[in-house]
Coordinates of C-alpha atoms in Angstrom, one line a residue:
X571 CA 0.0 0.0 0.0
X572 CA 1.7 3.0 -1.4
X573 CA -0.8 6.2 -0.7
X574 CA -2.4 4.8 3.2
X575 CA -5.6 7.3 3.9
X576 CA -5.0 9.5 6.9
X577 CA -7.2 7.6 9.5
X578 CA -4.9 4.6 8.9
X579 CA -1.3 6.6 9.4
X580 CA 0.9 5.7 12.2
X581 CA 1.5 8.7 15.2
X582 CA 5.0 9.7 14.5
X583 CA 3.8 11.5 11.0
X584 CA 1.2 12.7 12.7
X585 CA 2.9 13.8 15.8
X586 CA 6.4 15.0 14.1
X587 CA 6.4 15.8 10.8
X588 CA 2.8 16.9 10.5
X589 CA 3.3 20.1 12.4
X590 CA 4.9 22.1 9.4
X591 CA 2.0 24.2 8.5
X592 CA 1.6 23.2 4.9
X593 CA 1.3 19.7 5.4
X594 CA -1.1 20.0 8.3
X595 CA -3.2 22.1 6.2
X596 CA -3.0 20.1 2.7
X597 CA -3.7 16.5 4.8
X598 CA -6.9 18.6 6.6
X599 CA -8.2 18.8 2.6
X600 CA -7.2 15.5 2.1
X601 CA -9.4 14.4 5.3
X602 CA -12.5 16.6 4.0
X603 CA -12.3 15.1 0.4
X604 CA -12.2 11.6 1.7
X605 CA -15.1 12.2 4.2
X606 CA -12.6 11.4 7.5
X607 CA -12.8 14.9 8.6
X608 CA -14.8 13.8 11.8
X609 CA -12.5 14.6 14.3
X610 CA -11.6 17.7 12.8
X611 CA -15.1 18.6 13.3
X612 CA -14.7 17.8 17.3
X613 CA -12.1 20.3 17.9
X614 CA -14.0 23.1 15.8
X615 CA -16.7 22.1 18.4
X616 CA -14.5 22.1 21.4
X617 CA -13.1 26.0 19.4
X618 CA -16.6 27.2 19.5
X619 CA -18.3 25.9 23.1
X620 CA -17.9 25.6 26.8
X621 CA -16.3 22.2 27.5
X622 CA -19.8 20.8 29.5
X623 CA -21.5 21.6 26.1
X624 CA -18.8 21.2 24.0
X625 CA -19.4 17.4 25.8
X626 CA -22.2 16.9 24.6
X627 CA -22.3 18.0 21.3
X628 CA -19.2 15.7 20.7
X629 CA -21.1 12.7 21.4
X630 CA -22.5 12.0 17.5
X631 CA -20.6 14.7 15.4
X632 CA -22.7 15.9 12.1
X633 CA -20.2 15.3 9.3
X634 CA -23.2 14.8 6.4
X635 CA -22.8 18.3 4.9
X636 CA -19.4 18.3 3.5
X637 CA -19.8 21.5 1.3
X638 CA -15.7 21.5 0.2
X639 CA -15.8 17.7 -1.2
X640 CA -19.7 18.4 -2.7
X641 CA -18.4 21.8 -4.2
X642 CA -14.7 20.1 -5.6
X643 CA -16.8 17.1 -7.3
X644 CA -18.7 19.2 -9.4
X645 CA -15.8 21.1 -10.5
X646 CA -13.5 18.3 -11.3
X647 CA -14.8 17.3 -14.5
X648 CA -12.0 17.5 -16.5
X649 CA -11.1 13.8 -17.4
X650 CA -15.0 12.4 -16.8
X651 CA -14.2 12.1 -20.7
X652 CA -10.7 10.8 -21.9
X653 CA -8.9 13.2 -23.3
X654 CA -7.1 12.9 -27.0
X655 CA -3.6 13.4 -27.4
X656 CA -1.5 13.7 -30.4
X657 CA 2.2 13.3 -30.7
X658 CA 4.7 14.7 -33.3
X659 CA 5.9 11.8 -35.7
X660 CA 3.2 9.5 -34.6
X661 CA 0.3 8.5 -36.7
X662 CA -0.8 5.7 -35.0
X663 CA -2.5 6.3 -31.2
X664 CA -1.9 2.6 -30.5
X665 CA 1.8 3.4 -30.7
X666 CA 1.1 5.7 -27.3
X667 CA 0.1 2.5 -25.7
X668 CA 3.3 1.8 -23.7
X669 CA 2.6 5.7 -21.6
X670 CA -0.8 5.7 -22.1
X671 CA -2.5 2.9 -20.4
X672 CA -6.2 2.3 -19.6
X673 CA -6.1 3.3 -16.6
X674 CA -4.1 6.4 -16.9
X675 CA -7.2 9.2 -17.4
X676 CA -9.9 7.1 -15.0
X677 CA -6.9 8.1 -12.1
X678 CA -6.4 11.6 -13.8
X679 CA -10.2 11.9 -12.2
X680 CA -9.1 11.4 -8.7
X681 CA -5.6 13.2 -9.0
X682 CA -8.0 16.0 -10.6
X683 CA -10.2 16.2 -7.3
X684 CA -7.2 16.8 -5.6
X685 CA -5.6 19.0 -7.2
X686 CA -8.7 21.4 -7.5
X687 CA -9.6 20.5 -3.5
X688 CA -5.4 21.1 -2.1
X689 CA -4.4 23.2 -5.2
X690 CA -1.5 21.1 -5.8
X691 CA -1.3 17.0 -6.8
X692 CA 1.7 15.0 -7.6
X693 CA 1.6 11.8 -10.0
X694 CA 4.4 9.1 -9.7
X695 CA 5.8 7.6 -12.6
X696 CA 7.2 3.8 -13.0
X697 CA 7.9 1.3 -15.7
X698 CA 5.6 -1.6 -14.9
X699 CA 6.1 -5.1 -16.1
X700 CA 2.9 -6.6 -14.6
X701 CA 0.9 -8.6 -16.6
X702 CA 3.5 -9.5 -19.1
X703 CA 2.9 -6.2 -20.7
X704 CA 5.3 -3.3 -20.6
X705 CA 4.2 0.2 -20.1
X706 CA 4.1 3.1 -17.6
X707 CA 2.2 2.8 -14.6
X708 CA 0.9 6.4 -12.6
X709 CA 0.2 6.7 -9.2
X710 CA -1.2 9.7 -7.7
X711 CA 0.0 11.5 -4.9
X712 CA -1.8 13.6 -2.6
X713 CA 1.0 16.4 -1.4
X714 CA 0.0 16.5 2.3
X715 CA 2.1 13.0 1.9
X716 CA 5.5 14.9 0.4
X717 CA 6.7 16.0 3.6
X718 CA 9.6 18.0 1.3
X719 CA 10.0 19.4 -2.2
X720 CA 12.6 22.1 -3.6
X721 CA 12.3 23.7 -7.1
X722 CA 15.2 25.5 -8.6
X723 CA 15.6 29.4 -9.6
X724 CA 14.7 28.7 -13.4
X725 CA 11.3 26.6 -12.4
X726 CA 10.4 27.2 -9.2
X727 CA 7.0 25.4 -10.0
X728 CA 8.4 21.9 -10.7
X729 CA 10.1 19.9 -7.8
X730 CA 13.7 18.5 -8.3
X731 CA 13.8 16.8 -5.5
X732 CA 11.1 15.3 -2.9
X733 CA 10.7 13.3 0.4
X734 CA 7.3 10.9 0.2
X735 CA 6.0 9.5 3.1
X736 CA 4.9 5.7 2.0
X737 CA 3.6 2.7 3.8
X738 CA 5.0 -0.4 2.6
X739 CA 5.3 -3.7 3.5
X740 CA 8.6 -5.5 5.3
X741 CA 8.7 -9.2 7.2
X742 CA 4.7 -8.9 7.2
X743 CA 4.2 -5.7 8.3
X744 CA 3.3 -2.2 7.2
X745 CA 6.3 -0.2 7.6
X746 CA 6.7 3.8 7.6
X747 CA 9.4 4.6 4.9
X748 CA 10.2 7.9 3.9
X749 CA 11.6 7.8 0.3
X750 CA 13.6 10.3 -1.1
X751 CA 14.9 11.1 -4.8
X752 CA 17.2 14.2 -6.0
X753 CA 18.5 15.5 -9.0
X754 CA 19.8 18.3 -8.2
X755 CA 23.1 17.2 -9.1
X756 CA 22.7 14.9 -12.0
X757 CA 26.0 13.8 -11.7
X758 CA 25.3 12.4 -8.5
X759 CA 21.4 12.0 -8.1
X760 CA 20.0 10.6 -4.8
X761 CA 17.7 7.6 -4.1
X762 CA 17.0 6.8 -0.6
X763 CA 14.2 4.2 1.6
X764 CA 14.6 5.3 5.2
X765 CA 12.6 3.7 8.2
X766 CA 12.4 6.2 11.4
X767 CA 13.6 3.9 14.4
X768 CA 13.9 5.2 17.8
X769 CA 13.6 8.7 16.2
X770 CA 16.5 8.3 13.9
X771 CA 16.5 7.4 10.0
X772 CA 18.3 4.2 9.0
X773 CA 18.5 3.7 5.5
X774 CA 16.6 0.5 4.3
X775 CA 17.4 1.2 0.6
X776 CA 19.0 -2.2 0.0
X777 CA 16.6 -4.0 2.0
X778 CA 13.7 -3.0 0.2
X779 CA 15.0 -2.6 -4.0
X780 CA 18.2 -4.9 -3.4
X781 CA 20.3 -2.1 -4.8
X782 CA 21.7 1.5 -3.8
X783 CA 21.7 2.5 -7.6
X784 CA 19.6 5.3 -8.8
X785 CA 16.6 3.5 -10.5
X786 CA 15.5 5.4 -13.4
X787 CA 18.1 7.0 -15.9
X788 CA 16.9 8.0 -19.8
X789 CA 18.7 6.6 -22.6
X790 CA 21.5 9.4 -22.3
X791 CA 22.1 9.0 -18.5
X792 CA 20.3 11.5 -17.6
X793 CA 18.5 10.8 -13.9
X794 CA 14.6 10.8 -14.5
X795 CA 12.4 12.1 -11.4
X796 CA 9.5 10.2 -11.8
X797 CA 7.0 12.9 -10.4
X798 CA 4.8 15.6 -11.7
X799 CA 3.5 18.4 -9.7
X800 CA 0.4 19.5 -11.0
X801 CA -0.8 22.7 -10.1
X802 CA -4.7 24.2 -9.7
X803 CA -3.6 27.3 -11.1
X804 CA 0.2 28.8 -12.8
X805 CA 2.0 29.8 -10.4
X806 CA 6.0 30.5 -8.9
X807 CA 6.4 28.6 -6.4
X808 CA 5.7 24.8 -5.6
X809 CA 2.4 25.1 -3.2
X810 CA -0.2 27.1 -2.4
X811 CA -2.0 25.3 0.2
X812 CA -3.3 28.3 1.9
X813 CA -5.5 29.7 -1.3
X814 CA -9.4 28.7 -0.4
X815 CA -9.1 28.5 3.3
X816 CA -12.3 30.1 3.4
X817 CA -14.4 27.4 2.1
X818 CA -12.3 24.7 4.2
X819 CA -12.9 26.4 7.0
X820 CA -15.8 27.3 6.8
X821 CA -17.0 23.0 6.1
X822 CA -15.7 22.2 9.2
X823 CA -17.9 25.3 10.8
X824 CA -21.2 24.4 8.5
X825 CA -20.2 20.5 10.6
X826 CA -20.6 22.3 13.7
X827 CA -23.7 24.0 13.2
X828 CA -25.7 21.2 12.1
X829 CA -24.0 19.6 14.9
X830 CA -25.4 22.4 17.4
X831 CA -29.1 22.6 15.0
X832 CA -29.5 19.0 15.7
X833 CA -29.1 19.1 19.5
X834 CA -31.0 22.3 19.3
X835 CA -34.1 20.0 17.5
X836 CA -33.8 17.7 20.0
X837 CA -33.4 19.2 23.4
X838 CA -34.8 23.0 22.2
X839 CA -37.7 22.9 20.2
X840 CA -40.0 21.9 22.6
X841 CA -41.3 23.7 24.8
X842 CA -38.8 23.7 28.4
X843 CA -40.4 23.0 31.6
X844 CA -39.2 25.0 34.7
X845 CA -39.6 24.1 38.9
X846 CA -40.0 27.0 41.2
X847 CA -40.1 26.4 44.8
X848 CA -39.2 22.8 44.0
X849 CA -36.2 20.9 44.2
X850 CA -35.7 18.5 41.8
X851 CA -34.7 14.7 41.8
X852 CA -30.8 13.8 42.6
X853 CA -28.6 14.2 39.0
X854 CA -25.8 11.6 38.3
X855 CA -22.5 13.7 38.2
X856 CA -20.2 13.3 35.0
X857 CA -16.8 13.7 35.1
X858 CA -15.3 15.9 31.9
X859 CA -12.0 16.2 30.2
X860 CA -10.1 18.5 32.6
X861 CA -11.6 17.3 35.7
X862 CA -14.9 19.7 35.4
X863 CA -17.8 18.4 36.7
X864 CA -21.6 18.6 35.7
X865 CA -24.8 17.1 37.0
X866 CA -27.3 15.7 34.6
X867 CA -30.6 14.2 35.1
X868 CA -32.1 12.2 32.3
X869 CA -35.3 11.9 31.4
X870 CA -37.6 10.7 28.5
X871 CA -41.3 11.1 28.0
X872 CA -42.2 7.8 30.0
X873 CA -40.0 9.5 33.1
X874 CA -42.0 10.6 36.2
X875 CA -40.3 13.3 37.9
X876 CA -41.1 13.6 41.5
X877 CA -40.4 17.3 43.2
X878 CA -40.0 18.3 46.6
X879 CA -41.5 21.8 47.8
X880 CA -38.8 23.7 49.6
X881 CA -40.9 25.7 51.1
X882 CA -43.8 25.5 53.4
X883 CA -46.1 26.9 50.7
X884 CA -46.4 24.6 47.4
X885 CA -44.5 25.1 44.5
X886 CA -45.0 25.4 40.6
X887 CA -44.0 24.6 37.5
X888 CA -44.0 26.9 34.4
X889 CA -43.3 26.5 30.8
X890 CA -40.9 28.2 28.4
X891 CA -41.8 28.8 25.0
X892 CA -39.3 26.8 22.7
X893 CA -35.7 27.7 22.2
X894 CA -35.3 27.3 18.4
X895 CA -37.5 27.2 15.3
X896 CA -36.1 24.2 13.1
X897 CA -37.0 25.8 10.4
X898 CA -35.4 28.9 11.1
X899 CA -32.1 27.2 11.9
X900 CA -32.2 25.0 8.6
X901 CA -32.4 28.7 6.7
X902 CA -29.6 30.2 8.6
X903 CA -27.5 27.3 8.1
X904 CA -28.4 27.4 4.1
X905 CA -27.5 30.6 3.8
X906 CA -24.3 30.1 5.6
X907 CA -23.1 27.5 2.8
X908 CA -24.4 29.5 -0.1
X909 CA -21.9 32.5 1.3
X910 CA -19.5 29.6 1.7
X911 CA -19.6 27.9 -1.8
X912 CA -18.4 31.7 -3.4
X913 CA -15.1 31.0 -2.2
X914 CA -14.7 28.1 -4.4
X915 CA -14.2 30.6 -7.2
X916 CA -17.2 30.4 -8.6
X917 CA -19.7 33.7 -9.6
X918 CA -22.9 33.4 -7.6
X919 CA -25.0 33.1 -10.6
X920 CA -23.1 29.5 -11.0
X921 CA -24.5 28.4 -7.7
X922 CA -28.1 26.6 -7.8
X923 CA -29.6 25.8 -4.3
X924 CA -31.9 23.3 -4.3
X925 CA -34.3 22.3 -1.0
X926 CA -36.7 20.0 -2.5
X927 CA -37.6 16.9 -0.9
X928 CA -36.0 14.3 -3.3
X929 CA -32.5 16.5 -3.1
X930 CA -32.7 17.9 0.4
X931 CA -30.3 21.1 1.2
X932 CA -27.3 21.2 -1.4
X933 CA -25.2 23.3 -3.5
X934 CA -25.5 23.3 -7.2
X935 CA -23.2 24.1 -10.0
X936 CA -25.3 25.3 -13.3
X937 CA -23.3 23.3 -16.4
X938 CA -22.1 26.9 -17.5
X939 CA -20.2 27.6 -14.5
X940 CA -18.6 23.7 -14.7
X941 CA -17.7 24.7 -18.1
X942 CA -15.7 27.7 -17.1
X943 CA -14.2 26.1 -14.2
X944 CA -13.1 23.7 -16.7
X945 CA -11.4 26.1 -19.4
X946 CA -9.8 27.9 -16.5
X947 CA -8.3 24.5 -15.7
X948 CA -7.1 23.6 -19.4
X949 CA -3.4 25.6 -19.1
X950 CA -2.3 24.0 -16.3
X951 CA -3.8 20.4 -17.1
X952 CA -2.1 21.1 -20.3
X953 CA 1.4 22.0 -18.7
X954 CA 1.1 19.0 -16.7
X955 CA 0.2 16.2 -19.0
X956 CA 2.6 17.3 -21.3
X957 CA 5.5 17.1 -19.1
X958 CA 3.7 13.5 -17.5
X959 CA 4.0 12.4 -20.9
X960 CA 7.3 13.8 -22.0
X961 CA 8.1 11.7 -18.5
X962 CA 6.7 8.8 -19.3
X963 CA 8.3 8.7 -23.0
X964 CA 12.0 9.0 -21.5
X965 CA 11.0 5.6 -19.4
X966 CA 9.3 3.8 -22.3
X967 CA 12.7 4.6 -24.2
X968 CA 15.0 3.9 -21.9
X969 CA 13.3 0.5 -20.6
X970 CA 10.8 -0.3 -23.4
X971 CA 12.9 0.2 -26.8
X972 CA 10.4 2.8 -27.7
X973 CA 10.8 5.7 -29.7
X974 CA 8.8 7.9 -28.4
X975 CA 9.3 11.9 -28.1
X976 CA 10.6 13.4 -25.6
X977 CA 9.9 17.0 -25.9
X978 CA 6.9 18.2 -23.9
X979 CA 6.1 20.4 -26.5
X980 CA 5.8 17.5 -29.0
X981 CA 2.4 16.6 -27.2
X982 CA -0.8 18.1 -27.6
X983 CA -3.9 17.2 -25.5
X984 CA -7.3 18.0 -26.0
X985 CA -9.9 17.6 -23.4
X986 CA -13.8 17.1 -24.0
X987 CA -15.7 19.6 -23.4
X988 CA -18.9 19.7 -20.9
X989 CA -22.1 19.4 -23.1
X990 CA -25.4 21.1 -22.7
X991 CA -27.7 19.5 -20.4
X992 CA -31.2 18.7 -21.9
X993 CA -32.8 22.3 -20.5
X994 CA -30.0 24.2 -21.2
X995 CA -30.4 23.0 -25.0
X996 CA -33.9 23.6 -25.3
X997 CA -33.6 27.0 -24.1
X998 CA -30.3 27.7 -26.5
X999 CA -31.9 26.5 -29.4
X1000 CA -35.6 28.2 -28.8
X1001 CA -33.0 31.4 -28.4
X1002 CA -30.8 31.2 -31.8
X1003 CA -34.2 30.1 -33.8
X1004 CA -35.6 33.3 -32.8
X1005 CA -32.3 35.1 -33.3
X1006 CA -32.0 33.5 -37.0
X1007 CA -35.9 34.1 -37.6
X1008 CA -34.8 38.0 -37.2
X1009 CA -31.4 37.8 -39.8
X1010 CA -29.4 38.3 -36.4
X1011 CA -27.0 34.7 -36.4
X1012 CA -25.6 32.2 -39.0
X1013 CA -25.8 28.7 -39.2
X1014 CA -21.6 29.0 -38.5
X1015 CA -22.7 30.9 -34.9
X1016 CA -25.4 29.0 -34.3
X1017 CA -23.0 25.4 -34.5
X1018 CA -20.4 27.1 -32.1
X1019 CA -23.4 28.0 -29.6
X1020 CA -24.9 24.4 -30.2
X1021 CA -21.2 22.9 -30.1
X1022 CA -19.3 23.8 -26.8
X1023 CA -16.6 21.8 -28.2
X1024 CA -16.1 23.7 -31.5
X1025 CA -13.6 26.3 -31.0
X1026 CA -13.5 28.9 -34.3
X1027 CA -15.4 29.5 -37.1
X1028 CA -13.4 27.1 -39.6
X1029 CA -13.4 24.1 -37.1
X1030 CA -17.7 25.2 -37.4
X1031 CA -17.7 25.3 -41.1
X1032 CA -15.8 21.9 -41.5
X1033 CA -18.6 20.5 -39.2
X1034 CA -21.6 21.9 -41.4
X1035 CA -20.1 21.0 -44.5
X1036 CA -19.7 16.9 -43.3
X1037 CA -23.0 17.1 -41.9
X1038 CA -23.9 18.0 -45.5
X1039 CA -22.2 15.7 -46.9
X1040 CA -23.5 13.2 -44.9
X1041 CA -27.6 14.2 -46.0
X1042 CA -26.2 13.6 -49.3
X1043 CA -24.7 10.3 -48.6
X1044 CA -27.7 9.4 -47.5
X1045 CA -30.2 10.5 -49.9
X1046 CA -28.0 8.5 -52.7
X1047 CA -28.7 5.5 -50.8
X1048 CA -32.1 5.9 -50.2
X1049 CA -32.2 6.5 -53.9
X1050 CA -30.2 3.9 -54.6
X1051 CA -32.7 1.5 -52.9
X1052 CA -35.9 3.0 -54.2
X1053 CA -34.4 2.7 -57.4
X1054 CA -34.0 -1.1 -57.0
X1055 CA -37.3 -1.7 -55.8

């Protein structure tokens, strides 16, 4: 097991080398997109209350309304279609088969979650033999797990040497390695497997690969780093974990306040009944975390309280009105994760909220704002792929006998574009018929508007013209078969 989820790592990366502030922050994103953001939620609570309520309200944590991973899935649609690439000097795609495996774009999916959610994602790179077929295998990366990376002066955006954190297995067992690779010097590049015991690093390099030698090496010598940093937006500098704290948290907040509107439903929206001149049965005292003690008396409707008077003259007891309107609350906290999902980077017309009783309380994304979120995406998926495959190519040539180029700029990728759901269609085309009725659009403008995919007017008129062609084709057949009749 190469990338272990956070609920399953071992203390000492927790305790030790989760305290630089970057990682703590990207493996808190990393926790909210795989839904194990629970006990962050329980020290927001224990942020925000008294510890005797704070107590309480830890008991059964809400963690349902996770606004940051339900915002980041919408936007991450990127590689739901597989992208085509074409390669200088190759004609045919099955020739890209060897760095372009099946399973390459489905992971590009997850890798393109994170990257959106921690604004940085790294893919690992190696030359797989599995399966008696030889090709490039990817892994991807989440950064929180890179407890080091250095860039140089000329690209400070692309690592050249990293430290990953990795589980892996030794006599049995999961072990915590730290593995480290540098080309910084490519005369003398580094490759190192170190376990942590009693607080110091012992290299384990030999025990694990059965060799000190630097693994990967292109057909001129050159040392290969077999990572890629991809980045959510272009940028100078490696990370940028802190970008969209807002909307992180602000989650774990939102968590806490359906937390707090659920007690609130239960113990506050009835009406509260109050003793005066009455003492009340004997509590049970509870003991809380720092020695603070509270007495509680629990009751249910079946319970039969019995009051003494402490006076000589009887006693009474009165009613509150309730606490909280449900209903109220539920607004408040909508509103509160509408004002939250603008700090995805989304315009508040993209946001549709929906409170029906088949979708409940969420946060919409119209297809137009997915669409822009994905062409603001496209430059750096583009940087990245090109230099994943670029990568991938020096591998397949050094270790495949390929002949594949090497150049990143040799690749070009083309994603697919988001189409137009079945309303928004209806409504664009009952538009542009009325525009055309009036002399205002062409049939060129009106495929581009039909068309997210096509890009300019000749890629438009290409498309009209085989669609023509094709009516023809047809109509000669039908004639064709009338004919023969």
């Amino acid at each position: 097991r190469h990338n272990p989820d956070p609920g399953e790592m071992m203390s000492s990366y927790y305790g030790t080398l989760s305290r630089s502030p970057r990682v703590q922050q990207q493996l808190l994103r990393d926790r909210l997109l795989r839904g194990q953001h629970e006990p962050d939620v329980l020290t927001e609570i224990q942020k925000d209350y008294a510890p005797e309520i704070a107590a309480e309200l830890q008991i059964n944590p809400d963690v349902s309304d996770n606004l940051f991973l339900m915002t980041m899935n919408q936007l991450a649609v990127s590689y739901d279609h597989s992208p085509s690439v074409q390669a200088e000097g190759i004609d045919d795609a099955d020739d890209l088969a060897p760095i372009i495996p099946p399973k390459l774009w489905p992971l590009c999916q997850e890798r393109d979650l994170i990257q959106r959610g921690i604004r940085e994602c790294f893919m690992r790179l190696d030359w797989s033999t599995d399966e008696d077929t030889e090709a490039v295998s990817y892994r991807v990366v989440s950064p929180g797990y890179v407890i080091k990376a250095e860039g140089t002066d000329s690209s400070p955006d692309r690592p050249v040497c990293l430290t990953e954190y990795r589980l892996r297995m030794r006599d049995g067992e999961h072990r915590e390695t730290f593995e480290t690779w540098d080309v910084r010097d490519p005369a003398a590049p580094i490759f190192r497997i170190e376990e942590e015991l009693d607080g110091e690093r012992v290299d384990m390099t030999a025990t694990y690969t059965d060799s000190t030698d630097y693994p990967y090496r292109d057909e001129q010598g050159t040392p290969i780093l077999p990572y890629v940093l991809y980045h959510a937006r272009l940028q100078d500098r490696l990370f940028d974990y802190m970008s969209g704290i807002e909307l992180v948290r602000g989650t774990l907040r939102l968590c806490v306040g359906w937390t707090s509107w659920w007690d609130a439903f239960n113990n506050a929206s009835s009406p509260q009944r109050i003793a005066i001149d009455l003492q009340p049965p004997a509590g049970t005292t509870r003991t809380l975390a720092g020695s603070r003690n509270v007495e509680t008396i629990t009751t249910s409707p079946k319970t039969i309280l019995k009051f003494e008077s402490t006076r000589d003259s009887a006693g009474r007891i009165d009613t509150y009105p309730p606490g909280m309107a449900p209903m109220d609350g539920v607004e408040a906290l909508r509103a509160y994760g509408e004002r939250l999902a603008v700090y995805a980077g989304l315009n508040p017309g993209d946001l549709q909220v929906t409170g029906g009783p088949q979708s409940g309380i969420s946060i919409i994304v119209s297809r137009d704002g997915q669409r822009r979120a994905q062409a603001k995406a496209e430059p750096v998926n583009k940087d990245g792929d090109a230099q994943l495959l670029a990568i991938a190519a020096r591998l397949s040539n050094a270790y495949g006998g390929t002949a594949l180029p090497t150049d990143e700029r040799a690749y070009s990728v083309q994603y697919a574009q988001l189409g137009l759901s079945q309303q928004e269609r209806k409504v664009l085309i009952e538009n542009i018929t009325a525009e055309q009725s009036l002399g205002l659009v062409s049939r060129v403008t009106m495929a581009r508007r039909l068309n997210p995919g096509i890009d300019s007017d000749q890629e438009a008129i290409a498309f009209l013209v085989d669609q023509q062609l094709q009516e023809r084709a047809l109509s000669d057949a039908l004639s064709l078969i009338i004919g023969e009749e």
